[in-house]
Coordinates of C-alpha atoms in Angstrom, one line a residue:
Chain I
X1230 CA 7.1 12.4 1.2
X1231 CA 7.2 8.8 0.8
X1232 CA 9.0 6.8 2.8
X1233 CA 12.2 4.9 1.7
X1234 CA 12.8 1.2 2.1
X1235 CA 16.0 -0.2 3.6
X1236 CA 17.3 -1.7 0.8
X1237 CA 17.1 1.5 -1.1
X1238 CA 20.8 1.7 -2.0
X1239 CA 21.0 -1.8 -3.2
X1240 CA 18.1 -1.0 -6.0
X1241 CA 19.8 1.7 -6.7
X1242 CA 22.3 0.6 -7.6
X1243 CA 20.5 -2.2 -9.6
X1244 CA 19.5 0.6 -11.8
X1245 CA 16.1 0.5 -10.3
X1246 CA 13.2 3.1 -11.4
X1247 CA 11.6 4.1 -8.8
X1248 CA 7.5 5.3 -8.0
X1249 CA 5.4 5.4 -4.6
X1250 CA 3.4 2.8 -3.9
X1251 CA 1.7 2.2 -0.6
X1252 CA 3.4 5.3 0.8
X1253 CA 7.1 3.9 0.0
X1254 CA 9.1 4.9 -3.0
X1255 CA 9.0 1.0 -4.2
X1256 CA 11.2 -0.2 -7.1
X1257 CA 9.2 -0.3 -10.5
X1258 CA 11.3 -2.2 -12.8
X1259 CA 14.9 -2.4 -13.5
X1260 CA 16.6 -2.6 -16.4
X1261 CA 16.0 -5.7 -17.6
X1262 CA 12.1 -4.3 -18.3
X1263 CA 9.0 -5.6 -16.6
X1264 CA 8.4 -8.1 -19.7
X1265 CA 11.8 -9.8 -19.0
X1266 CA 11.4 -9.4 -15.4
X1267 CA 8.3 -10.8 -15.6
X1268 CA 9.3 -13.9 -17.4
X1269 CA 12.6 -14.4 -16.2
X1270 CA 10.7 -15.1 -12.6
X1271 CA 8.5 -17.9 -14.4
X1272 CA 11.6 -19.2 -16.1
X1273 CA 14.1 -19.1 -13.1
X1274 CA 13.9 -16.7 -9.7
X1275 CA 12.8 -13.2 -9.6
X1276 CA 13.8 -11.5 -5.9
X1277 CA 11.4 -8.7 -4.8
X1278 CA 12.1 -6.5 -2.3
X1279 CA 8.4 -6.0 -0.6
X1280 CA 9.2 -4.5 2.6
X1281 CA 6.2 -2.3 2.3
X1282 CA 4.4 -5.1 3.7
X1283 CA 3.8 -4.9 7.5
X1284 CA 4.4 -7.7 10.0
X1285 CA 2.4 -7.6 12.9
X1286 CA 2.9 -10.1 16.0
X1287 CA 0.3 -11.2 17.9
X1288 CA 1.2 -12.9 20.9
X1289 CA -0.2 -14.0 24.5
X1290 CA -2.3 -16.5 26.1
X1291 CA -5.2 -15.8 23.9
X1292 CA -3.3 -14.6 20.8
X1293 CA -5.5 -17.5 19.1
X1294 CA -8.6 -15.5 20.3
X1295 CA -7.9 -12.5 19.5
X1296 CA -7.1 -13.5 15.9
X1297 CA -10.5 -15.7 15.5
X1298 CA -12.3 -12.1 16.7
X1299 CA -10.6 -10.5 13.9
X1300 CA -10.5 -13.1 11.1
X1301 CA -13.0 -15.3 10.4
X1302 CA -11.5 -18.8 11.2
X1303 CA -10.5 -20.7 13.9
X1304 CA -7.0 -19.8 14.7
X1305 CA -6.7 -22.2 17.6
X1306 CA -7.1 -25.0 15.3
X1307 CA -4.6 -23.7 13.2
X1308 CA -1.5 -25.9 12.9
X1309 CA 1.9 -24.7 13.6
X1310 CA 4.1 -23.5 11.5
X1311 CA 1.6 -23.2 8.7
X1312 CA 0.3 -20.0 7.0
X1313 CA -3.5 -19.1 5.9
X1314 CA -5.2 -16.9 3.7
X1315 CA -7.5 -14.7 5.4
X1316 CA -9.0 -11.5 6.3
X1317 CA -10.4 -8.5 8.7
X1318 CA -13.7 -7.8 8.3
X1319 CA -15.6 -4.3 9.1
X1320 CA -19.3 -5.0 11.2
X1321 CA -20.5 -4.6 7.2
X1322 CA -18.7 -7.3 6.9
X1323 CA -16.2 -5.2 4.1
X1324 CA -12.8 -5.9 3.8
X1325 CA -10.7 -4.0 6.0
X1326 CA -7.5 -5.8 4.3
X1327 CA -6.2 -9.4 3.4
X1328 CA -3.5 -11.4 5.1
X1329 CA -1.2 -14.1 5.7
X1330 CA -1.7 -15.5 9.2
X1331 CA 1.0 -17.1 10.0
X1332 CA 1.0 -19.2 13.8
X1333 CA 4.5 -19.4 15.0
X1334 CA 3.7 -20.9 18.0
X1335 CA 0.9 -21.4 20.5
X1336 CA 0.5 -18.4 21.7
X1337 CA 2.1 -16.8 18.5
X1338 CA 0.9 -15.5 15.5
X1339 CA 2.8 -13.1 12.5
X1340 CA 0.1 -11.2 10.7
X1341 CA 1.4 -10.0 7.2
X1342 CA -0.8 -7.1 6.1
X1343 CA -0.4 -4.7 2.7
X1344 CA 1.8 -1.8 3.2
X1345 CA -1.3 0.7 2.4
X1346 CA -3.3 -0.8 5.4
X1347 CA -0.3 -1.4 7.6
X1348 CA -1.5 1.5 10.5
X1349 CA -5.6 0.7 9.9
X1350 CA -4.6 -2.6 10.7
X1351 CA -2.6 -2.4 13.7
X1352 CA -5.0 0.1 14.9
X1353 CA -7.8 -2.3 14.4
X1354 CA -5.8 -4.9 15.9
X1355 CA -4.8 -3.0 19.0
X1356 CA -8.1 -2.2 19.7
X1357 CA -9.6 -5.6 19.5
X1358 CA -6.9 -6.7 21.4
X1359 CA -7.9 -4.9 24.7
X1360 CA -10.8 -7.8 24.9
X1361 CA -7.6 -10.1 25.0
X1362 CA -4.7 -11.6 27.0
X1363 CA -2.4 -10.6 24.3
X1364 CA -0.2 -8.4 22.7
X1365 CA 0.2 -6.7 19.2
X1366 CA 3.2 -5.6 17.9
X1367 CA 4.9 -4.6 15.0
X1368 CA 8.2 -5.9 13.7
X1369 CA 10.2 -3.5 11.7
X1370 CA 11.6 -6.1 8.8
X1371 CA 13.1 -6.1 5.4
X1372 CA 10.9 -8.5 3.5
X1373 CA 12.0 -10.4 0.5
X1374 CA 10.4 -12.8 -1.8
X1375 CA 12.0 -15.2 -4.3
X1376 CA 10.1 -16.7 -6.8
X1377 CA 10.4 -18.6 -9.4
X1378 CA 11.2 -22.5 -10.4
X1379 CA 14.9 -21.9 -9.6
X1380 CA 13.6 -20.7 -6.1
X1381 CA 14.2 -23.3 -4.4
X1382 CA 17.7 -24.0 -5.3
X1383 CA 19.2 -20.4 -5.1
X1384 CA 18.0 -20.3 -1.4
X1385 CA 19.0 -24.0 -0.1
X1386 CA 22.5 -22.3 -0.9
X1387 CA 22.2 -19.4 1.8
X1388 CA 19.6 -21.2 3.9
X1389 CA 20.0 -25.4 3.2
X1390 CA 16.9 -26.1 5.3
X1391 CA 14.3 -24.2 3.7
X1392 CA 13.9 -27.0 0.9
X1393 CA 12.0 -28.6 3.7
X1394 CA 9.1 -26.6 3.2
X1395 CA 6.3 -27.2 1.8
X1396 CA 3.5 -24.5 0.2
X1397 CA 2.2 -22.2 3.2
X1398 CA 4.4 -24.0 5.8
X1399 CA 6.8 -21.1 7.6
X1400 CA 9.9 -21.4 10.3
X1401 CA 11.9 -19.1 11.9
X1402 CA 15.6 -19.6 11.6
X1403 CA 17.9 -19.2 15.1
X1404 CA 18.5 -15.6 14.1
X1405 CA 15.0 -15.0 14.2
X1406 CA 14.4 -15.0 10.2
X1407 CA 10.9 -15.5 9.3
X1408 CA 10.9 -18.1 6.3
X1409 CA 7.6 -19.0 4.3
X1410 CA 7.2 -21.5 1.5
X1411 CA 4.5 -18.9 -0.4
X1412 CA 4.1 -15.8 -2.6
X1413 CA 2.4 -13.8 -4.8
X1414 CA 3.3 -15.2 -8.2
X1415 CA 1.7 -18.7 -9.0
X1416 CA 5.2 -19.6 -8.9
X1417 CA 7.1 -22.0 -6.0
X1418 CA 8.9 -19.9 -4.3
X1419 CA 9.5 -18.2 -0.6
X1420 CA 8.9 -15.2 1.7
X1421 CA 11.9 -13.8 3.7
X1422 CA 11.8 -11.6 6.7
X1423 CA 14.9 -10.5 7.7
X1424 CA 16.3 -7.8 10.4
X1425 CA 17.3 -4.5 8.8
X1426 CA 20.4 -5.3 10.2
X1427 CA 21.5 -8.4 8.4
X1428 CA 19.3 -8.0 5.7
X1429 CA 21.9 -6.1 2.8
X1430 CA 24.3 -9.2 3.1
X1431 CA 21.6 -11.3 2.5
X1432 CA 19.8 -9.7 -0.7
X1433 CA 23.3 -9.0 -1.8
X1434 CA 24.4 -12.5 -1.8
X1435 CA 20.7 -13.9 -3.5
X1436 CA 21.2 -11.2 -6.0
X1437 CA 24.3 -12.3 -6.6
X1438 CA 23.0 -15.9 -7.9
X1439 CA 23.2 -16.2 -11.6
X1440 CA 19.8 -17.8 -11.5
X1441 CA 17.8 -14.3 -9.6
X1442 CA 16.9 -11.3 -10.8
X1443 CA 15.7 -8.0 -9.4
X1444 CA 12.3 -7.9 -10.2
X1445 CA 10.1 -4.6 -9.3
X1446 CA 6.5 -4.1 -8.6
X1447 CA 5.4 -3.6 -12.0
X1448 CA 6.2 -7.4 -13.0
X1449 CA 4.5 -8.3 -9.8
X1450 CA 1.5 -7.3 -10.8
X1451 CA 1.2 -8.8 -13.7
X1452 CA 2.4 -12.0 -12.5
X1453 CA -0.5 -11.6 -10.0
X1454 CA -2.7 -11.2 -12.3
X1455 CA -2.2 -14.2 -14.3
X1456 CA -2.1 -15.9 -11.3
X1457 CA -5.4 -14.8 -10.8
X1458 CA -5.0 -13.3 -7.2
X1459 CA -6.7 -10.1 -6.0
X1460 CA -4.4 -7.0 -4.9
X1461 CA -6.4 -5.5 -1.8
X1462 CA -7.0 -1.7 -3.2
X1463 CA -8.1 -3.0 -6.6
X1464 CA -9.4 -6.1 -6.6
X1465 CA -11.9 -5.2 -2.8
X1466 CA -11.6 -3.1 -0.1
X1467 CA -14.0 -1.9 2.6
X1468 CA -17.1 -1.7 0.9
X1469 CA -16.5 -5.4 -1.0
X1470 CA -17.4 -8.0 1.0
X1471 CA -15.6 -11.5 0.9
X1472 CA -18.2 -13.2 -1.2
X1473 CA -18.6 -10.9 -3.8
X1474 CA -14.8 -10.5 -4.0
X1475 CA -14.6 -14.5 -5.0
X1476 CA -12.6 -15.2 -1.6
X1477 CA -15.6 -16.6 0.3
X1478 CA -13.4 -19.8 0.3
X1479 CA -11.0 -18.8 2.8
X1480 CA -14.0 -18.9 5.4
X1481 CA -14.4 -22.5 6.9
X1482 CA -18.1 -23.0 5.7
X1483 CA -19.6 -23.9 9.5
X1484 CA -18.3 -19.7 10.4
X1485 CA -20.6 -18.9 7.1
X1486 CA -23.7 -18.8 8.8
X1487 CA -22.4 -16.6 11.9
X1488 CA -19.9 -16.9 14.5
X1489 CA -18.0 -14.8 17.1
X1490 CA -15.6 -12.7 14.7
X1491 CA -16.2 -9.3 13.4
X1492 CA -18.2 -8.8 11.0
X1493 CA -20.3 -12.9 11.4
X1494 CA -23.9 -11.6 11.5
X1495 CA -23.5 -9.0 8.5
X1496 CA -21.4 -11.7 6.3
X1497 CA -24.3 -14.4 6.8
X1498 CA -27.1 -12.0 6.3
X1499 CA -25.2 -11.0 2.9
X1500 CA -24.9 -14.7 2.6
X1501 CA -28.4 -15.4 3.1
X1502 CA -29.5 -12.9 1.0
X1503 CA -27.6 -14.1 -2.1
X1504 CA -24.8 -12.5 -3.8
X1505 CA -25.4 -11.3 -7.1
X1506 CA -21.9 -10.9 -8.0
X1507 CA -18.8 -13.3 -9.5
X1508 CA -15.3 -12.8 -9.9
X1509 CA -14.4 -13.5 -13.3
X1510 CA -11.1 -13.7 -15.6
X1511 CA -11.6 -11.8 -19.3
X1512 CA -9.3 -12.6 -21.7
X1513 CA -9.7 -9.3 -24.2
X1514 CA -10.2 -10.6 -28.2
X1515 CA -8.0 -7.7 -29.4
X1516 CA -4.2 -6.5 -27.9
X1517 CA -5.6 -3.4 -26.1
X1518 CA -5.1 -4.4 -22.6
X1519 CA -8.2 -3.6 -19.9
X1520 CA -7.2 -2.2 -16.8
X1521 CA -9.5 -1.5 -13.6
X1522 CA -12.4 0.3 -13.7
X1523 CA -13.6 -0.3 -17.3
X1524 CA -17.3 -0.9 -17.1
X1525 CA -18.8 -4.2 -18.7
X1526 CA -21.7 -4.2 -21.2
X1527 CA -23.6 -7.5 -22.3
X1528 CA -23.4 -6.2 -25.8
X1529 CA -21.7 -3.3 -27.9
X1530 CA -24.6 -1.4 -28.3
X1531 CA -24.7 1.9 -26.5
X1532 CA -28.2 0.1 -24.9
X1533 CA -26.7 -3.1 -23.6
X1534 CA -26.8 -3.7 -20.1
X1535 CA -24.0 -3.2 -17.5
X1536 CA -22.9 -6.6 -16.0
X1537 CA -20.0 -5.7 -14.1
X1538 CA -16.7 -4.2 -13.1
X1539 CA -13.0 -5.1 -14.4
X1540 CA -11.1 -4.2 -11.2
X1541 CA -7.5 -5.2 -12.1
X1542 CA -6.4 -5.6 -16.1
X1543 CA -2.9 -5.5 -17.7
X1544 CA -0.5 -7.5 -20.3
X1545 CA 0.2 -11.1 -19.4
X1546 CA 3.7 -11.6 -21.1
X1547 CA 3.4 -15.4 -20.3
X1548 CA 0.2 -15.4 -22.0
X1549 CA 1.3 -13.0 -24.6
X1550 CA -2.5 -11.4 -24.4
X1551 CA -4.3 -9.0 -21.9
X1552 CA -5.7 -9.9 -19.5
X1553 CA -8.6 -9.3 -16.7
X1554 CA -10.1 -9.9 -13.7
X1555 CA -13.8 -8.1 -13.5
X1556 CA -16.8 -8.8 -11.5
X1557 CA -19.9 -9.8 -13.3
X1558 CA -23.7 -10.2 -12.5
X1559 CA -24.0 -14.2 -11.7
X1560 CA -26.0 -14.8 -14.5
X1561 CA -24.4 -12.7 -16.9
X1562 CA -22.4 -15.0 -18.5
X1563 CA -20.1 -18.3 -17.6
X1564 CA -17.1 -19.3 -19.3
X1565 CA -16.5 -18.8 -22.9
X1566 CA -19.0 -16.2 -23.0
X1567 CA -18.4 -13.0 -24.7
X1568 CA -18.5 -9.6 -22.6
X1569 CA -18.0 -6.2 -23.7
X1570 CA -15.4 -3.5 -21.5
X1571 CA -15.6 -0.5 -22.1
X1572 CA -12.0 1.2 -22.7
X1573 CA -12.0 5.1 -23.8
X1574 CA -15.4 5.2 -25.2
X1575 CA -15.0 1.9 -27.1
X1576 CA -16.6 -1.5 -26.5
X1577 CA -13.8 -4.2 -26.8
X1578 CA -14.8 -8.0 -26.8
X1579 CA -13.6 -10.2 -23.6
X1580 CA -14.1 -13.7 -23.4
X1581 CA -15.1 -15.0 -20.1
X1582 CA -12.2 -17.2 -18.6
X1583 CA -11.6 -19.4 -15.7
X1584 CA -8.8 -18.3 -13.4
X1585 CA -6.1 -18.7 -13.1
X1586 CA -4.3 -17.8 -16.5
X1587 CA -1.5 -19.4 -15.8
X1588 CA -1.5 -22.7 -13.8
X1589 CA -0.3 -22.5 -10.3
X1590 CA 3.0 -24.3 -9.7
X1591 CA 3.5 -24.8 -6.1
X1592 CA 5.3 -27.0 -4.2
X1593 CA 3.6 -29.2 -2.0
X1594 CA 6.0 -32.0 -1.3
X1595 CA 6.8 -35.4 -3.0
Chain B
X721 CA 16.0 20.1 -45.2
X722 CA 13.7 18.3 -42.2
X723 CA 13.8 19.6 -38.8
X724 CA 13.4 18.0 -35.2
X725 CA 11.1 19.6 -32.7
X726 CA 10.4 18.0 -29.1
X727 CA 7.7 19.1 -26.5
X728 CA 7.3 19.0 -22.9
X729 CA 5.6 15.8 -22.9
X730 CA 8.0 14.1 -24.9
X731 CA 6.8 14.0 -28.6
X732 CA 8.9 14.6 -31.4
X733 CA 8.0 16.1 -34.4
X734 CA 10.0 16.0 -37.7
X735 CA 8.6 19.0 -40.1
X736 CA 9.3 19.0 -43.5
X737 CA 7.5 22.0 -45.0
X738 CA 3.3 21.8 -43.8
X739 CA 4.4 17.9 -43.4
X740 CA 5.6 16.1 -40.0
X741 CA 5.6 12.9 -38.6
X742 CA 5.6 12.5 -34.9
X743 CA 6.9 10.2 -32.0
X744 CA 7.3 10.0 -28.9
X745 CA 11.1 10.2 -27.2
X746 CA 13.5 7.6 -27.0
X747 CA 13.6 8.8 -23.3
X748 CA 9.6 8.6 -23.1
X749 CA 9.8 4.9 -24.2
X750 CA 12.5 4.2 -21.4
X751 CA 10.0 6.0 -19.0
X752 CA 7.1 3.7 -20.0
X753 CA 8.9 0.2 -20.4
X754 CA 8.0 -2.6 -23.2
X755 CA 4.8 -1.0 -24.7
X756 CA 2.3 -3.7 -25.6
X757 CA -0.7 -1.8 -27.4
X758 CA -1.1 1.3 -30.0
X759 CA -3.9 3.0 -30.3
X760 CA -3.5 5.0 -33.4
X761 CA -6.1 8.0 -34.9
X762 CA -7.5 7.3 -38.6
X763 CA -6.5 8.9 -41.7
X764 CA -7.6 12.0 -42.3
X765 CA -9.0 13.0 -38.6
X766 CA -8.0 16.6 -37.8
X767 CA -6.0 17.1 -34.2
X768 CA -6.1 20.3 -32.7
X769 CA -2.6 21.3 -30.3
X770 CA -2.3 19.2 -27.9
X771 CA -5.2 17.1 -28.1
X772 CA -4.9 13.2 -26.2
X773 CA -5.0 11.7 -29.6
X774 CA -2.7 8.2 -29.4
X775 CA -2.5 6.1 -25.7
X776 CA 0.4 3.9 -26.0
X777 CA -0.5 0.9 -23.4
X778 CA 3.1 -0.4 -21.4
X779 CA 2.6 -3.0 -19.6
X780 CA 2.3 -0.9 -16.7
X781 CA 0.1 1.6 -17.5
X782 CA -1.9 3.5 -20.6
X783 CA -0.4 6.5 -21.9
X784 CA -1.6 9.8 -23.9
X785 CA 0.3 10.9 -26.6
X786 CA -0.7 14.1 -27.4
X787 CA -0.7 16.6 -30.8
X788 CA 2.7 18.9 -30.9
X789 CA 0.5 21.1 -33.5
X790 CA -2.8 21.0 -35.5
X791 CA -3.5 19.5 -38.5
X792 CA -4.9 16.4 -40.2
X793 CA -3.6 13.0 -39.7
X794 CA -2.3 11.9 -43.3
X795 CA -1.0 8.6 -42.2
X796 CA -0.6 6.2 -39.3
X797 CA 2.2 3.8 -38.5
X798 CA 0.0 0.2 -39.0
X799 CA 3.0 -2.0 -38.4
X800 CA 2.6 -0.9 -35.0
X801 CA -0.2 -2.9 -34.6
X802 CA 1.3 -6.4 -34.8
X803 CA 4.5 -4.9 -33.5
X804 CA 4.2 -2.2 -31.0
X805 CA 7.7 -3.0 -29.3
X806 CA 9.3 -1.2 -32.1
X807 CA 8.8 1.9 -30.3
X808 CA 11.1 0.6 -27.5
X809 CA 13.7 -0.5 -30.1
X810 CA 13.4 2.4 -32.9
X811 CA 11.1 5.3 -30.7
X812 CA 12.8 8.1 -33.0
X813 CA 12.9 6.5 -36.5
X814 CA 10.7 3.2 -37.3
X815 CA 8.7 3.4 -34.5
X816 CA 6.8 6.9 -35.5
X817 CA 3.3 6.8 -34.7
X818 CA 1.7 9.2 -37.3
X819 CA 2.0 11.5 -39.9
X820 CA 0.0 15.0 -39.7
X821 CA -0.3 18.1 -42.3
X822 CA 0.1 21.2 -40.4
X823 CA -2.2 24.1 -40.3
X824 CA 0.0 26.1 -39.0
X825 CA 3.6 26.2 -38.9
X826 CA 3.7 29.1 -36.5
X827 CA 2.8 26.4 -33.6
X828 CA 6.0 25.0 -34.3
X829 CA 7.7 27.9 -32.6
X830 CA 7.0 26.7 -28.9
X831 CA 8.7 23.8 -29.0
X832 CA 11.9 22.6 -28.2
X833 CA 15.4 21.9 -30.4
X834 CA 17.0 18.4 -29.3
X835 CA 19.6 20.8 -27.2
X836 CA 17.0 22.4 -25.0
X837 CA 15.0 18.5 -24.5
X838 CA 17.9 17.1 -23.9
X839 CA 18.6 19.4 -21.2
X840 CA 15.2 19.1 -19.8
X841 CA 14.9 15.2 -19.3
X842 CA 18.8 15.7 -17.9

């Protein structure tokens, strides 16, 4: 039985069809249709309800600690009110899931993990905290995110000081709303944690703005996709490590070569050793999209070698192609090249890209 | 005098004599959501019952479509190729996907009358 998000009624009544993601019966699409919904959000504001993600704080005299033993970076160096990237790493150094750490104050932090990994997490967390003066807790929270050009102007009118953010700053409003200038589209656009309690009026009265839509998971991913950012599940998970993944950037290069976190020694030895692997985007020559786990050949020949992986593959409606994200062998090809995926027995030609597919548009001020 | 069969997983067939041509649902499309990608059979391949013999790609996910009956594929619908979201506007007329002759009409006698599909997808 999957469990039901707050908001349920509200999508609902949207006209919302529905299917379990993550454990949660998450909203799909609505009516509008994931290709509308899809563009409408790079055209104006798309509002997702997301409150299958977990939030997680981290607090106590060594919250900073017990995050850098988690994640490798330095959380105490961290400035307030500002987000990061990052991860938890297994002692293989695999990817246990990907975050947003967000440090809310000294002592403070708000981890927001994917809804599938939302009890491994806090179980890894608890148990790494007991080295630590510091608790972990989870916050039970409606999450919303508005995305979208138009973003920024539908929420100034419920919340007037959120224009003052900038990309990956956060605040916390009096009421104890949890506000981040971020996403998961390419697009400007914000992060809202709300209490159950006062969340309906909220998303009633951002739905209500001529400029949002309702936008369900399925137009999420594809605007992830052209965005070019991994979906933990898909795109790596505990047996990928960072570096293969592509996402060896979020690692501040002095922790590269070791440090104190979980998961230092195996990350550098992989490190060391040299990764074989690159994370790729694949444009697909013909309209038949190329979802995960289609193998890639060199060639079309039923001899040419395998060079990789697609792990996340779909339409891009603001592309109006398919399009890919794969692993490949390092030096099986660089961009423009041709690779082959294999899709139901037949080899279909993908041109090697450079991600992302559609240019990030972020605000960062000025 | 053509008549309209439908199947569990949301096919239509229109038989007229030992020739059909077949669909899927307006509800199907509905279910799936803008369809971006056909893949048809060729001309002339023979289908057995309920062989995986078109995937129509949604944005969201790839789809089988699969054989109401056997036969052999007589025609495809090739405008699909350049314009595959006519099976969102037109599922049930325009947007057919292929056209088969039966080998045998007796398979035809499984399937559903608009009436009883109707009643099944509620």
């Amino acid at each position: 039985m999957e469990k039901q998000l707050p908001l349920k009624q509200l999508h609902v009544a949207a006209g919302a069809r529905f299917g379990p993601f993550a454990g949660y019966d998450m909203p799909i699409s609505y009516p509008l249709g994931v290709m509308k919904e899809h563009l409408h959000t790079r055209q104006a504001a798309g509002l997702f309800d997301i409150s299958h993600m977990s939030h997680i704080e981290v607090c106590g005299p060594q919250a900073a600690d017990l995050i850098a033993r988690v994640c490798p970076y330095n959380a105490s160096a961290q400035p307030l009110r500002t987000g990061r990237y990052t991860y938890m790493l297994n002692d293989r150094a695999g990817m246990i899931d990907d975050l947003i750490v967000s440090r809310l104050g000294d002592e403070r932090f708000l981890v927001v993990a994917n809804g599938a990994c939302a009890e491994k997490d806090l179980a890894h967390l608890q148990q790494a905290s007991a080295q630590f003066d510091a608790s972990v807790t989870h916050i039970p929270r409606v999450f919303l995110a508005l995305q979208g050009p138009k973003s920024a102007e539908a929420l100034a009118k419920l919340i007037p000081s959120s224009g003052t953010l900038v990309f990956m700053q956060v605040t916390e409003l009096d009421d104890g709303t949890f506000l981040s200038r971020s996403g998961y589209t390419g697009e400007d656009g914000f992060e809202i944690g709300l209490s159950p309690d006062s969340a309906e009026a909220f998303a009633k009265q951002l739905a209500g703005d001529p400029q949002v839509e309702w936008i369900g998971l399925g137009a999420r991913d594809s605007l992830r996709i052209e965005a070019g950012l991994p979906l933990y599940g898909q795109d790596m998970d505990e047996d990928t490590d960072p570096a293969t993944a592509g996402l060896i950037w979020a690692v501040p290069k002095e922790l590269r070569s070791g440090g104190s976190y979980i998961g230092a020694e195996a990350l550098s030895d992989i490190l060391d050793n040299g990764v074989n692997q690159k994370r790729v985007g694949l444009k697909p020559q013909g309209r038949a999209p190329v979802r995960g786990g289609s193998v890639l050949f060199a060639g079309e020949a039923p001899d040419a070698a395998e060079i990789g992986l697609v792990t996340s593959g779909g339409f891009g409606p603001s592309c109006e192609h398919p399009v890919t994200i794969g692993r490949i062998d390092k030096l099986a090809g660089s961009a423009g090249d041709i690779v082959f995926a294999e899709v139901r027995g037949k080899r279909h030609a993908c041109s090697i890209e450079k991600l992302p597919f559609v240019e990030h548009n972020y605000f960062r001020g000025g | 005098m053509a008549t309209t069969y439908f199947t569990e997983d949301h096919e239509w067939i229109r038989v007229d004599g030992d020739e059909a041509v077949v669909g899927i649902t307006d509800h199907a499309q509905e279910q799936l959501g803008d369809i971006v990608f056909v893949e048809l059979p060729e001309a002339g391949q023979k289908v057995n019952k309920g062989d995986a013999v078109i995937v129509v790609e949604s944005v969201k996910a790839a789809s089988d479509v699969y054989a109401p009956v056997a036969g052999e594929v007589t025609a495809v619908n090739d405008t699909l190729e350049g314009e595959p979201g006519l099976i969102n506007d037109a599922a049930q007329s325009d947007g057919w996907l292929m056209k088969l002759k039966l080998d045998d009409a007796s398979q035809l006698e499984g399937l559903m009358d608009e009436a009883a599909y109707k009643a099944m997808v509620g």
